Coordinates of C-alpha atoms in Angstrom, one line a residue:
Chain W
X1 CA 40.3 -76.5 -36.8
X2 CA 43.9 -75.3 -37.3
X3 CA 44.9 -74.9 -33.8
X4 CA 43.9 -78.8 -33.3
X5 CA 46.0 -79.5 -36.6
X6 CA 49.5 -77.7 -35.6
X7 CA 49.1 -79.1 -31.7
X8 CA 49.0 -82.6 -33.7
X9 CA 52.0 -82.3 -36.0
X10 CA 54.0 -80.6 -33.3
X11 CA 52.8 -83.5 -31.1
X12 CA 54.1 -85.5 -33.5
X13 CA 57.3 -84.1 -34.6
X14 CA 58.3 -83.8 -30.8
X15 CA 57.3 -87.8 -30.2
X16 CA 59.3 -88.8 -34.0
X17 CA 62.6 -86.2 -32.7
X18 CA 62.2 -88.0 -29.5
X19 CA 62.0 -91.1 -30.8
X20 CA 64.7 -90.9 -33.4
X21 CA 67.3 -89.4 -30.4
X22 CA 65.9 -92.5 -28.4
X23 CA 66.2 -95.2 -30.7
X24 CA 70.2 -93.4 -31.6
X25 CA 71.1 -93.6 -28.6
X26 CA 70.0 -97.3 -28.7
X27 CA 72.0 -98.2 -31.8
X28 CA 75.3 -96.6 -30.3
X29 CA 74.5 -98.9 -27.3
X30 CA 73.6 -102.0 -29.0
X31 CA 76.7 -101.5 -31.6
X32 CA 78.9 -100.7 -28.4
X33 CA 78.1 -103.3 -26.5
X34 CA 78.6 -105.7 -29.7
X35 CA 82.0 -103.6 -30.4
X36 CA 83.0 -105.0 -27.0
X37 CA 81.7 -108.5 -27.2
X38 CA 83.9 -108.3 -30.1
X39 CA 86.8 -106.4 -28.2
X40 CA 86.6 -108.9 -25.1
X41 CA 86.8 -112.3 -27.7
X42 CA 89.4 -111.2 -30.0
X43 CA 91.6 -110.3 -27.3
X44 CA 93.0 -113.1 -27.5
X45 CA 93.4 -113.4 -31.1
X46 CA 95.1 -110.3 -31.1
X47 CA 97.5 -111.1 -28.3
X48 CA 98.9 -114.9 -30.3
X49 CA 97.8 -112.9 -33.4
X50 CA 95.8 -115.4 -34.7
X51 CA 93.9 -113.4 -37.7
X52 CA 91.8 -116.3 -38.5
X53 CA 90.2 -116.4 -34.8
X54 CA 89.6 -112.7 -35.2
X55 CA 88.0 -113.5 -38.7
X56 CA 86.1 -116.0 -37.1
X57 CA 85.0 -113.7 -33.8
X58 CA 83.6 -110.6 -36.9
X59 CA 81.6 -113.2 -38.3
X60 CA 79.4 -113.1 -35.3
X61 CA 78.4 -110.0 -37.1
X62 CA 76.5 -111.5 -40.0
X63 CA 73.7 -111.9 -37.4
X64 CA 73.5 -108.0 -37.0
X65 CA 71.7 -107.1 -40.6
X66 CA 72.6 -104.0 -40.0
X67 CA 75.9 -104.0 -39.0
X68 CA 77.9 -103.3 -42.7
X69 CA 81.8 -103.8 -41.4
X70 CA 83.7 -104.6 -38.7
X71 CA 87.2 -104.2 -37.9
X72 CA 90.3 -105.1 -35.9
X73 CA 93.4 -103.1 -35.5
X74 CA 96.5 -103.6 -34.3
X75 CA 97.3 -101.0 -31.8
X76 CA 99.7 -99.7 -34.4
X77 CA 96.9 -98.9 -36.2
X78 CA 97.2 -101.7 -39.3
X79 CA 93.9 -103.8 -40.2
X80 CA 94.3 -107.2 -38.3
X81 CA 90.3 -108.8 -39.5
X82 CA 87.5 -107.7 -41.5
X83 CA 84.1 -108.4 -42.1
X84 CA 81.8 -107.0 -44.4
X85 CA 78.6 -107.5 -45.3
X86 CA 77.7 -109.0 -48.6
X87 CA 77.0 -105.6 -50.6
X88 CA 79.0 -103.8 -48.6
X89 CA 82.6 -103.7 -50.5
X90 CA 83.6 -100.1 -50.5
X91 CA 85.0 -98.7 -47.6
X92 CA 87.8 -100.4 -45.3
X93 CA 89.2 -98.0 -42.2
X94 CA 91.9 -96.7 -43.7
X95 CA 94.5 -97.0 -40.7
X96 CA 95.4 -93.0 -41.1
X97 CA 91.5 -92.3 -40.2
X98 CA 91.4 -94.8 -37.2
X99 CA 90.4 -93.7 -33.6
X100 CA 91.0 -95.3 -30.4
X101 CA 87.5 -95.1 -29.0
X102 CA 84.1 -92.9 -30.1
X103 CA 80.9 -93.1 -31.6
X104 CA 79.9 -90.7 -34.6
X105 CA 77.3 -90.6 -37.1
X106 CA 77.3 -89.2 -40.8
X107 CA 74.9 -89.2 -43.6
X108 CA 75.2 -92.5 -43.8
X109 CA 76.5 -95.0 -41.2
X110 CA 77.2 -95.3 -37.3
X111 CA 81.0 -95.7 -36.6
X112 CA 82.1 -97.4 -33.8
X113 CA 85.4 -97.4 -32.0
X114 CA 86.2 -99.7 -29.1
X115 CA 89.8 -100.3 -27.7
X116 CA 90.8 -103.7 -27.3
X117 CA 92.9 -104.0 -24.0
X118 CA 94.8 -106.6 -21.8
X119 CA 95.3 -105.5 -18.4
X120 CA 94.4 -101.9 -18.7
X121 CA 96.9 -101.8 -21.5
X122 CA 95.9 -101.2 -24.9
X123 CA 96.5 -103.7 -27.8
X124 CA 94.3 -103.4 -30.7
X125 CA 90.7 -101.5 -31.3
X126 CA 87.7 -102.8 -32.9
X127 CA 85.8 -100.7 -35.7
X128 CA 82.2 -101.6 -36.1
X129 CA 79.9 -99.5 -38.8
X130 CA 76.3 -100.0 -39.2
X131 CA 73.8 -98.6 -41.4
X132 CA 71.2 -96.2 -40.1
X133 CA 68.4 -98.5 -41.9
X134 CA 66.7 -98.7 -38.8
X135 CA 66.8 -95.6 -37.6
X136 CA 65.5 -94.5 -41.3
X137 CA 62.8 -97.7 -41.3
X138 CA 61.4 -95.8 -37.3
X139 CA 61.8 -92.5 -39.3
X140 CA 59.6 -93.6 -42.4
X141 CA 57.5 -95.7 -40.1
X142 CA 56.8 -92.8 -37.5
X143 CA 56.3 -89.7 -39.9
X144 CA 53.4 -92.1 -41.9
X145 CA 52.0 -92.9 -38.4
X146 CA 52.2 -89.6 -37.5
X147 CA 50.6 -88.1 -40.7
X148 CA 47.8 -91.0 -40.7
X149 CA 47.4 -90.4 -37.2
X150 CA 47.3 -86.4 -37.9
X151 CA 44.9 -87.0 -40.4
X152 CA 42.6 -89.3 -39.0
X153 CA 42.5 -86.8 -35.9
X154 CA 41.9 -84.4 -38.1
X155 CA 38.7 -85.6 -39.8
X156 CA 37.5 -86.2 -36.3
X157 CA 38.3 -83.8 -35.1
X158 CA 36.4 -82.1 -37.8
X159 CA 33.7 -84.1 -37.6
X160 CA 33.2 -83.6 -34.1
X161 CA 33.5 -80.1 -34.4
X162 CA 30.9 -79.8 -37.1
X163 CA 28.9 -81.9 -35.0
X164 CA 29.7 -79.4 -32.0
X165 CA 29.0 -76.8 -33.9
X166 CA 25.6 -78.2 -35.3
X167 CA 24.4 -78.3 -31.9
X168 CA 26.1 -75.5 -30.0
X169 CA 27.6 -72.9 -31.9
X170 CA 25.2 -72.7 -34.8
X171 CA 22.3 -72.3 -32.4
X172 CA 24.2 -69.5 -31.1
X173 CA 25.2 -68.1 -33.8
X174 CA 21.5 -67.8 -35.1
X175 CA 19.8 -66.4 -31.9
X176 CA 22.7 -63.5 -32.3
X177 CA 21.5 -63.1 -36.0
X178 CA 18.3 -62.7 -34.7
X179 CA 18.9 -60.5 -32.1
X180 CA 20.6 -58.4 -35.0
X181 CA 17.6 -58.5 -37.0
X182 CA 15.3 -57.6 -34.0
X183 CA 17.2 -54.8 -33.5
X184 CA 18.4 -52.8 -36.3
X185 CA 15.3 -53.7 -38.7
X186 CA 13.1 -53.6 -35.4
X187 CA 11.3 -56.5 -36.6
X188 CA 9.8 -58.2 -33.9
X189 CA 8.1 -60.9 -35.4
X190 CA 10.4 -63.0 -36.3
X191 CA 11.5 -66.0 -33.7
X192 CA 15.0 -67.9 -33.2
X193 CA 13.9 -71.6 -34.5
X194 CA 14.7 -74.0 -32.0
X195 CA 16.8 -77.4 -33.0
X196 CA 17.1 -79.1 -29.3
X197 CA 15.6 -79.3 -25.7
X198 CA 19.3 -79.0 -24.4
X199 CA 20.1 -75.6 -22.7
X200 CA 20.5 -74.5 -26.0
X201 CA 17.1 -74.6 -26.8
X202 CA 16.3 -73.7 -23.5
X203 CA 17.9 -70.1 -23.9
X204 CA 16.5 -70.1 -27.7
X205 CA 12.4 -71.1 -25.6
X206 CA 13.4 -68.1 -23.2
X207 CA 14.5 -65.5 -25.9
X208 CA 11.5 -66.2 -28.4
X209 CA 9.5 -65.5 -25.4
X210 CA 11.1 -62.3 -24.4
X211 CA 10.8 -61.4 -28.3
X212 CA 7.1 -62.0 -27.5
X213 CA 6.7 -59.4 -24.7
X214 CA 8.6 -57.1 -27.0
X215 CA 6.6 -57.4 -29.9
X216 CA 3.2 -56.6 -27.6
X217 CA 5.1 -53.7 -26.0
X218 CA 5.6 -52.3 -28.9
X219 CA 2.1 -53.4 -30.3
X220 CA 0.7 -51.5 -27.8
X221 CA 2.8 -48.5 -28.0
X222 CA 1.7 -48.2 -31.8
X223 CA -1.3 -48.6 -30.9
X224 CA -1.2 -45.5 -28.3
X225 CA 1.1 -43.1 -30.4
X226 CA -1.8 -43.8 -33.1
X227 CA -4.1 -43.1 -30.3
X228 CA -2.6 -40.0 -29.0
X229 CA -1.8 -38.8 -32.9
X230 CA -5.7 -39.3 -33.5
X231 CA -6.3 -37.1 -30.4
X232 CA -3.9 -34.5 -31.2
X233 CA -5.0 -34.5 -35.0
X234 CA -8.6 -33.9 -32.9
X235 CA -8.2 -31.3 -30.4
X236 CA -5.5 -29.4 -33.2
X237 CA -8.4 -29.1 -35.7
X238 CA -10.9 -27.9 -32.6
X239 CA -8.2 -25.6 -32.0
X240 CA -8.1 -24.2 -35.7
X241 CA -11.7 -24.0 -35.7
X242 CA -11.4 -22.2 -33.0
X243 CA -8.8 -19.6 -33.3
X244 CA -10.9 -19.1 -36.9
X245 CA -13.7 -18.2 -34.6
X246 CA -12.1 -16.2 -32.6
X247 CA -10.2 -14.0 -34.8
X248 CA -13.3 -13.5 -36.5
X249 CA -14.7 -11.9 -33.2
X250 CA -11.7 -10.1 -32.6
X251 CA -12.0 -8.7 -36.2
X252 CA -14.9 -8.0 -35.5
X253 CA -14.4 -6.3 -32.1
X254 CA -11.6 -4.1 -34.0
X255 CA -14.4 -3.4 -36.9
X256 CA -17.2 -2.3 -34.0
X257 CA -14.2 -0.3 -31.9
X258 CA -13.3 1.8 -35.0
X259 CA -16.6 2.5 -35.5
X260 CA -16.9 3.9 -32.2
X261 CA -14.3 5.5 -32.8
X262 CA -15.1 7.1 -35.8
X263 CA -18.8 7.6 -33.9
X264 CA -17.0 9.8 -31.1
X265 CA -15.2 11.5 -33.6
X266 CA -18.2 12.8 -35.2
X267 CA -20.3 13.0 -32.3
X268 CA -17.5 15.4 -30.8
X269 CA -17.4 17.9 -34.1
X270 CA -20.6 17.7 -34.5
X271 CA -21.4 19.0 -30.4
X272 CA -18.9 21.5 -31.0
X273 CA -20.4 22.8 -34.1
X274 CA -23.7 22.6 -32.9
X275 CA -23.0 24.8 -29.8
X276 CA -20.5 27.1 -31.7
X277 CA -23.6 28.2 -33.7
X278 CA -25.9 28.3 -31.4
X279 CA -24.1 31.0 -29.7
X280 CA -24.5 33.3 -32.2
X281 CA -28.4 33.8 -32.4
X282 CA -28.0 33.4 -27.9
X283 CA -25.5 36.7 -28.1
X284 CA -28.2 38.3 -30.6
X285 CA -30.6 37.6 -27.9
X286 CA -28.2 39.1 -25.2
X287 CA -27.6 41.9 -27.1
X288 CA -30.4 43.2 -28.3
X289 CA -32.4 43.0 -24.8
X290 CA -29.3 45.4 -24.0
X291 CA -30.5 47.7 -26.2
X292 CA -33.7 47.3 -25.8
X293 CA -33.3 47.8 -22.2
X294 CA -31.0 51.3 -22.4
X295 CA -33.0 52.6 -25.2
X296 CA -36.5 51.9 -24.0
X297 CA -36.1 51.8 -20.0
X298 CA -38.1 55.0 -19.8
X299 CA -41.1 53.2 -21.6
X300 CA -40.7 50.1 -19.3
X301 CA -42.1 49.8 -15.8
X302 CA -40.8 48.2 -12.8
X303 CA -41.9 45.1 -14.3
X304 CA -40.7 45.4 -17.7
X305 CA -37.7 46.1 -16.7
X306 CA -37.2 43.3 -14.3
X307 CA -38.0 40.7 -17.0
X308 CA -35.5 42.8 -19.4
X309 CA -33.0 41.5 -16.4
X310 CA -34.1 37.9 -16.4
X311 CA -34.3 37.8 -20.4
X312 CA -30.3 39.2 -19.9
X313 CA -29.4 36.8 -17.6
X314 CA -31.1 33.9 -19.7
X315 CA -29.4 34.5 -22.7
X316 CA -26.4 34.8 -20.7
X317 CA -26.7 31.1 -19.0
X318 CA -27.6 30.0 -22.7
X319 CA -23.9 31.1 -23.5
X320 CA -22.2 29.8 -20.7
X321 CA -24.0 26.7 -21.2
X322 CA -22.8 26.8 -25.0
X323 CA -19.5 27.5 -23.4
X324 CA -19.2 24.3 -21.0
X325 CA -20.5 21.9 -23.6
X326 CA -18.2 23.3 -26.3
X327 CA -15.2 22.7 -23.6
X328 CA -16.8 19.4 -22.4
X329 CA -16.7 17.8 -25.9
X330 CA -13.5 18.9 -26.7
X331 CA -11.7 16.3 -23.6
X332 CA -9.8 14.4 -26.1
X333 CA -6.0 13.3 -25.4
X334 CA -5.3 13.3 -29.8
X335 CA -3.6 16.3 -31.1
X336 CA -2.9 17.8 -28.0
X337 CA 0.4 18.3 -27.3
X338 CA 1.9 15.8 -24.7
X339 CA 4.7 16.6 -22.2
X340 CA 6.6 16.3 -18.9
X341 CA 5.1 18.4 -16.4
X342 CA 6.5 19.2 -12.8
X343 CA 3.6 20.0 -10.8
X344 CA 5.3 21.7 -8.7
X345 CA 5.6 24.4 -11.4
X346 CA 2.5 24.1 -13.1
X347 CA 0.1 23.9 -9.6
X348 CA 1.7 27.4 -8.4
X349 CA 1.5 28.5 -12.0
X350 CA -2.1 27.7 -11.4
X351 CA -2.6 29.3 -7.9
X352 CA -1.1 32.5 -9.1
X353 CA -3.6 32.6 -12.0
X354 CA -6.7 32.3 -9.9
X355 CA -5.9 34.8 -8.1
X356 CA -7.6 33.9 -4.6
X357 CA -9.3 36.7 -2.1
X358 CA -6.8 38.0 0.6
X359 CA -8.6 35.4 2.9
X360 CA -8.3 32.3 1.3
X361 CA -4.3 31.0 1.3
X362 CA -3.5 27.7 -0.9
X363 CA -0.8 25.6 0.4
X364 CA 1.0 23.0 -1.5
X365 CA 1.9 20.2 1.6
X366 CA 4.8 18.3 0.0
X367 CA 6.8 17.9 -3.5
X368 CA 5.0 17.5 -6.3
X369 CA 6.0 14.8 -8.7
X370 CA 7.0 15.1 -12.6
X371 CA 4.1 13.6 -14.7
X372 CA 3.7 13.2 -18.7
X373 CA 0.5 14.7 -19.9
X374 CA -1.4 17.6 -21.9
X375 CA -0.5 21.1 -19.9
X376 CA -4.1 22.2 -20.3
X377 CA -5.8 19.6 -19.1
X378 CA -4.0 18.9 -16.0
X379 CA -3.9 22.6 -15.3
X380 CA -7.5 22.3 -15.8
X381 CA -7.7 19.9 -12.9
X382 CA -6.2 21.8 -10.4
X383 CA -7.9 25.3 -11.8
X384 CA -11.4 23.8 -11.4
X385 CA -11.2 22.5 -8.0
X386 CA -9.2 25.2 -6.3
X387 CA -11.6 27.4 -8.4
X388 CA -14.9 25.5 -6.5
X389 CA -13.2 25.5 -3.3
X390 CA -12.6 29.3 -3.7
X391 CA -16.0 30.1 -4.5
X392 CA -17.5 27.9 -2.1
X393 CA -15.2 28.9 0.8
X394 CA -18.3 30.4 3.8
X395 CA -15.2 30.8 6.5
X396 CA -13.9 33.7 7.6
X397 CA -10.2 32.4 7.2
X398 CA -10.3 30.0 4.3
X399 CA -7.6 27.2 4.0
X400 CA -6.9 24.7 1.3
X401 CA -4.3 22.4 1.3
X402 CA -2.6 19.8 -1.6
X403 CA -1.1 17.2 -1.4
X404 CA -0.1 14.2 -3.1
X405 CA 1.2 10.2 -2.0
X406 CA 3.1 7.9 -4.0
X407 CA 1.5 4.4 -4.8
X408 CA 3.1 1.5 -6.5
X409 CA 1.5 2.4 -9.9
X410 CA 0.2 5.6 -9.4
X411 CA -0.3 9.0 -7.6
X412 CA -2.9 10.2 -4.9
X413 CA -3.6 13.8 -5.1
X414 CA -5.6 15.3 -2.0
X415 CA -7.6 19.3 -2.1
X416 CA -9.3 19.5 1.2
X417 CA -10.8 23.2 2.0
X418 CA -12.5 24.1 5.1
X419 CA -15.3 24.7 3.6
X420 CA -19.3 24.4 3.7
X421 CA -18.9 20.6 3.4
X422 CA -20.9 18.1 1.1
X423 CA -23.5 16.0 2.1
X424 CA -22.9 12.2 1.3
X425 CA -26.1 11.8 -0.7
X426 CA -25.0 13.9 -3.1
X427 CA -20.9 12.7 -3.1
X428 CA -21.7 11.2 -6.8
X429 CA -24.1 14.0 -8.4
X430 CA -21.8 16.5 -8.0
X431 CA -19.4 15.2 -10.8
X432 CA -22.6 15.0 -13.2
X433 CA -23.0 17.2 -15.7
X434 CA -24.9 20.4 -14.8
X435 CA -26.3 19.5 -11.5
X436 CA -26.0 22.1 -9.7
X437 CA -26.9 22.2 -5.7
X438 CA -28.1 25.3 -5.1
X439 CA -31.1 27.5 -7.2
X440 CA -30.0 28.3 -10.4
X441 CA -30.6 31.6 -10.1
X442 CA -28.7 32.3 -6.9
X443 CA -25.3 31.1 -8.6
X444 CA -23.5 31.3 -11.9
X445 CA -22.3 28.1 -11.4
X446 CA -23.0 25.8 -15.0
X447 CA -22.4 23.0 -12.8
X448 CA -19.7 21.6 -15.8
X449 CA -16.2 21.9 -13.4
X450 CA -16.6 18.8 -11.5
X451 CA -18.0 16.8 -14.6
X452 CA -14.8 18.1 -16.3
X453 CA -12.3 17.3 -13.9
X454 CA -13.7 13.5 -13.8
X455 CA -13.6 13.4 -17.6
X456 CA -9.9 14.3 -17.6
X457 CA -9.1 12.2 -15.1
X458 CA -10.8 9.1 -16.6
X459 CA -9.3 10.3 -19.5
X460 CA -6.1 9.4 -18.0
X461 CA -7.5 6.1 -16.3
X462 CA -7.6 7.7 -12.9
X463 CA -10.1 7.8 -9.9
X464 CA -11.6 10.3 -8.5
X465 CA -14.0 11.1 -5.3
X466 CA -14.6 13.3 -2.2
X467 CA -14.6 12.8 1.1
X468 CA -17.0 15.3 3.6
X469 CA -18.5 16.6 6.4
X470 CA -21.3 19.2 5.9
X471 CA -19.8 22.7 8.2
X472 CA -16.3 21.6 8.2
X473 CA -14.9 21.3 4.7
X474 CA -14.2 18.8 2.1
X475 CA -11.7 17.1 0.8
X476 CA -11.3 15.6 -3.3
X477 CA -9.1 12.4 -3.9
X478 CA -7.9 11.4 -7.0
X479 CA -5.2 9.5 -8.7
X480 CA -3.1 9.7 -12.1
X481 CA -1.6 6.4 -13.2
X482 CA 2.2 6.4 -13.1
X483 CA 2.5 3.9 -16.3
X484 CA 4.2 5.1 -19.1
X485 CA 1.7 7.6 -20.6
X486 CA 3.0 7.1 -23.7
X487 CA 0.7 3.7 -23.8
X488 CA -2.3 5.8 -22.5
X489 CA -1.8 8.6 -24.9
X490 CA -1.9 5.8 -27.7
X491 CA -4.5 3.5 -26.5
X492 CA -6.6 6.4 -25.8
X493 CA -6.2 7.8 -29.3
X494 CA -7.0 5.4 -31.0
X495 CA -10.1 4.9 -29.2
X496 CA -10.4 8.8 -30.0
X497 CA -9.5 8.9 -33.6
X498 CA -10.6 5.5 -34.5
X499 CA -7.2 5.0 -36.1
X500 CA -5.9 1.7 -35.0
X501 CA -1.9 1.1 -34.3
Chain H
X1 CA -9.0 56.3 -35.5
X2 CA -6.2 56.9 -37.9
X3 CA -5.3 60.2 -37.8
X4 CA -4.7 61.8 -40.9
X5 CA -7.1 61.0 -43.4
X6 CA -9.9 58.8 -41.4
X7 CA -8.6 55.4 -42.6
X8 CA -12.0 53.6 -43.5
X9 CA -12.5 50.4 -41.2
X10 CA -14.0 47.5 -43.1
X11 CA -16.3 45.4 -40.7
X12 CA -16.8 41.8 -42.5
X13 CA -19.1 40.2 -40.5
X14 CA -22.6 37.9 -41.5
X15 CA -24.8 38.4 -38.9
X16 CA -26.7 41.5 -38.3
X17 CA -26.9 42.1 -35.0
X18 CA -23.2 42.1 -34.6
X19 CA -22.9 44.3 -37.0
X20 CA -25.0 46.8 -35.8
X21 CA -23.3 46.1 -32.3
X22 CA -20.1 47.4 -33.8
X23 CA -22.1 50.7 -36.0
X24 CA -23.3 51.2 -32.4
X25 CA -20.5 50.8 -30.8
X26 CA -18.7 53.7 -33.2
X27 CA -21.4 56.1 -32.5
X28 CA -21.5 55.7 -29.1
X29 CA -17.5 56.2 -29.1
X30 CA -17.7 59.1 -31.6
X31 CA -15.4 57.4 -34.3
X32 CA -14.6 59.5 -37.1
X33 CA -13.8 56.9 -39.8
X34 CA -15.8 55.7 -42.0
X35 CA -17.2 52.1 -41.3
X36 CA -17.5 50.0 -44.2
X37 CA -19.6 46.7 -44.2
X38 CA -19.4 43.5 -46.2
X39 CA -21.1 39.7 -45.2
X40 CA -18.9 37.8 -46.4
X41 CA -15.3 37.1 -47.4
X42 CA -16.3 37.2 -51.2
X43 CA -18.0 40.9 -50.7
X44 CA -15.4 41.9 -48.7
X45 CA -12.4 41.3 -51.4
X46 CA -14.6 43.0 -54.1
X47 CA -14.6 46.4 -51.7
X48 CA -11.1 45.7 -51.1
X49 CA -10.5 45.3 -55.5
X50 CA -12.8 48.5 -56.3
X51 CA -10.6 51.1 -56.8
X52 CA -13.5 53.7 -56.2
X53 CA -12.7 52.6 -52.5
X54 CA -9.8 53.9 -50.1
X55 CA -8.1 51.1 -48.5
X56 CA -8.8 50.8 -45.4
X57 CA -7.0 51.6 -42.2
X58 CA -7.9 48.3 -40.3
X59 CA -10.0 45.0 -40.7
X60 CA -11.9 43.4 -38.5
X61 CA -12.7 39.9 -39.4
X62 CA -15.5 37.3 -38.1
X63 CA -14.7 33.6 -39.4
X64 CA -17.8 32.2 -39.4
X65 CA -19.4 33.1 -42.7
X66 CA -21.2 31.4 -45.9
X67 CA -19.4 31.3 -48.9
X68 CA -15.8 32.5 -47.9
X69 CA -15.4 32.5 -44.6
X70 CA -12.6 34.5 -42.2
X71 CA -9.4 32.2 -42.8
X72 CA -10.0 31.9 -46.3
X73 CA -10.2 35.2 -47.0
X74 CA -6.9 36.2 -45.2
X75 CA -5.4 33.7 -47.2
X76 CA -6.0 35.6 -50.3
X77 CA -5.6 39.1 -48.9
X78 CA -2.0 37.6 -47.8
X79 CA -1.3 36.6 -50.8
X80 CA -1.6 40.2 -52.9
X81 CA 1.2 42.4 -52.7
X82 CA -1.1 45.0 -52.1
X83 CA -3.7 44.2 -49.5
X84 CA -1.0 41.9 -47.4
X85 CA -0.4 45.3 -45.3
X86 CA -3.9 46.0 -44.1
X87 CA -4.0 44.8 -40.4
X88 CA -6.4 42.5 -39.6
X89 CA -8.2 42.0 -36.0
X90 CA -10.5 38.7 -35.8
X91 CA -13.4 39.2 -33.7
X92 CA -15.2 35.5 -33.6
X93 CA -17.2 33.9 -30.9
X94 CA -14.7 30.9 -32.4
X95 CA -12.0 29.9 -29.4
X96 CA -10.7 26.8 -30.7
X97 CA -7.1 26.5 -30.5
X98 CA -7.3 25.6 -34.4
X99 CA -8.7 28.9 -35.5
X100 CA -6.5 30.9 -33.2
X101 CA -3.4 28.7 -34.5
X102 CA -4.5 28.8 -38.7
X103 CA -4.9 33.1 -37.9
X104 CA -1.3 33.3 -36.2
X105 CA -0.1 31.5 -38.8
X106 CA -1.6 34.0 -40.7
X107 CA 0.0 37.2 -39.2
X108 CA -3.1 38.8 -37.9
X109 CA -2.9 41.8 -35.2
X110 CA -5.5 40.7 -32.9
X111 CA -7.5 37.8 -32.1
X112 CA -10.9 39.2 -30.0
X113 CA -13.8 37.1 -28.6
X114 CA -17.2 39.1 -29.3
X115 CA -18.2 39.7 -26.0
X116 CA -22.3 39.1 -24.9
X117 CA -23.1 42.7 -23.7
X118 CA -23.3 45.7 -25.5
X119 CA -21.0 47.7 -22.8
X120 CA -18.6 45.3 -23.3
X121 CA -18.2 45.6 -26.6
X122 CA -17.8 49.1 -26.6
X123 CA -15.0 49.0 -23.8
X124 CA -13.0 46.7 -26.2
X125 CA -13.8 48.9 -29.6
X126 CA -13.0 52.0 -27.4
X127 CA -9.6 50.1 -26.6
X128 CA -8.6 49.1 -30.1
X129 CA -9.6 52.8 -31.5
X130 CA -7.0 53.9 -28.7
X131 CA -4.3 51.5 -30.0
X132 CA -4.6 52.2 -33.4
X133 CA -4.6 55.6 -33.4
X134 CA -1.2 56.0 -32.2
X135 CA -0.3 54.1 -35.3
X136 CA 1.6 56.1 -38.2
X137 CA 1.0 55.1 -41.9
X138 CA 3.8 55.4 -44.4
X139 CA 2.7 57.8 -47.1
X140 CA 2.2 55.4 -50.2
X141 CA -0.1 52.9 -48.2

């Protein structure tokens, strides 16, 4: 709107200025023409020095209301004839100020000087002066008109723009406002009001349709969200319950494990004490039977002496059995010192301590590893297996081989001999407690050696098994896991003592 | 056994047969030292505290006895300035590591497993006798 007004104003001002200059030049032109006419008409009067004539010529200026003064001067500058408009008396061009030719404006008047010439000889000067009334009038009129037009145009423009605003801008701004509300407040239920059926109206319709869609989607989304949340909550509740149940089960399990561990310990302790206490009377039996045999041997017949001997043998067997029971029951990883064991050294020490007969050679085939364990138990494994091989050796030249291979998680050991071998149906039986494969009286063996080895290996979570060809020999395989024995000791300890953690 | 005055040997053993076996061994070996027999730690302490009795040159001590066992007995005498110097040899059926550790901690002079056979016992007593025979005790023992 302001732009409009400024533009109009500038246009108006420019027009007025143009007009002003135009009128001025027209005025000059007109006055000059008049001056020239008078100059022409007063040539004769001047030449003949007829002042009356000249005056009469000047009188024609009356017809021009804006001319206030007219004067004819001799070429010397002396006043020849003058004319005044009625109200104008004041100024007469002083001869001193006379000019020959020219037009000039001052604040109040336009003054023209035009030379009078007869055949190119200057004879005098005409001076005309008019007021600026037309100019003023024109200016006033034009300015008024301009302002009026400005006003009217502005009004019209204002009305038009208001109207247009109402038709174009406002709906668009409204639309923008609504869009802003939608995006800021997430209010999808608002709609733009449609006021017209033109392009704006179409835009508004499309906008509203879009909002419809958005609202629907939003609604669906919220629904799905709520649905999901509900499901998550249900599931969480389910899971929580599951956890409670599971935790309870775990606690019960832990309690049971603890009870078992305690029970194990008590059982071991009981076994040890019982076996130990049983040994005393057994020893008494043995010693007494000794004395009886010795002191009263002469009084016995051959059957008596044989019975005495059998009695002694049985007493000894019982003692050995009790010793085995004690040894077996004490196999536990707790309370025993675990250390790094270099098997090369340990096995060789064991071989030396076994003191094998000259006809049996025991050879370690390859380098043995360094493992972590209880010295007493690991030694026992090799001691029992080697003793067994020696005890049962039936060949004139006995060969026992010890070998070790490395696997990912464990070491695998192999002890093979060229002894009598074992029949396949007994492969498992030999590891059972107190199972002996020959008649009891013919052997001193209790049958605890291999079960002890098996128990020790299983304590370390390894495996033991045998391969054999009867008549040719046997090979005992066993594995010892590599895993950080600390873990095993710890886990086993928990189980044995009932102390968890 | 112990040359100068044939100091007595104190046997602390609750089992009749085991005690008889030791006595028989002494007899068989013709050991001159008197064998005093008490059946548990308490009795043994009484015997030692009794000034009528000569301080034994060696104590054969069983571990598992009623009223006061071997280890308890040892703790008492080793705390006694007068009695702590008596050498103690354990004669027991127990092979357990704990017993061995505890008794060694109490500074025993020997730990022997009671054998099943009389002959073995005689051999053992003989060896102990021959060994301790060589020791010269202080005058104010």
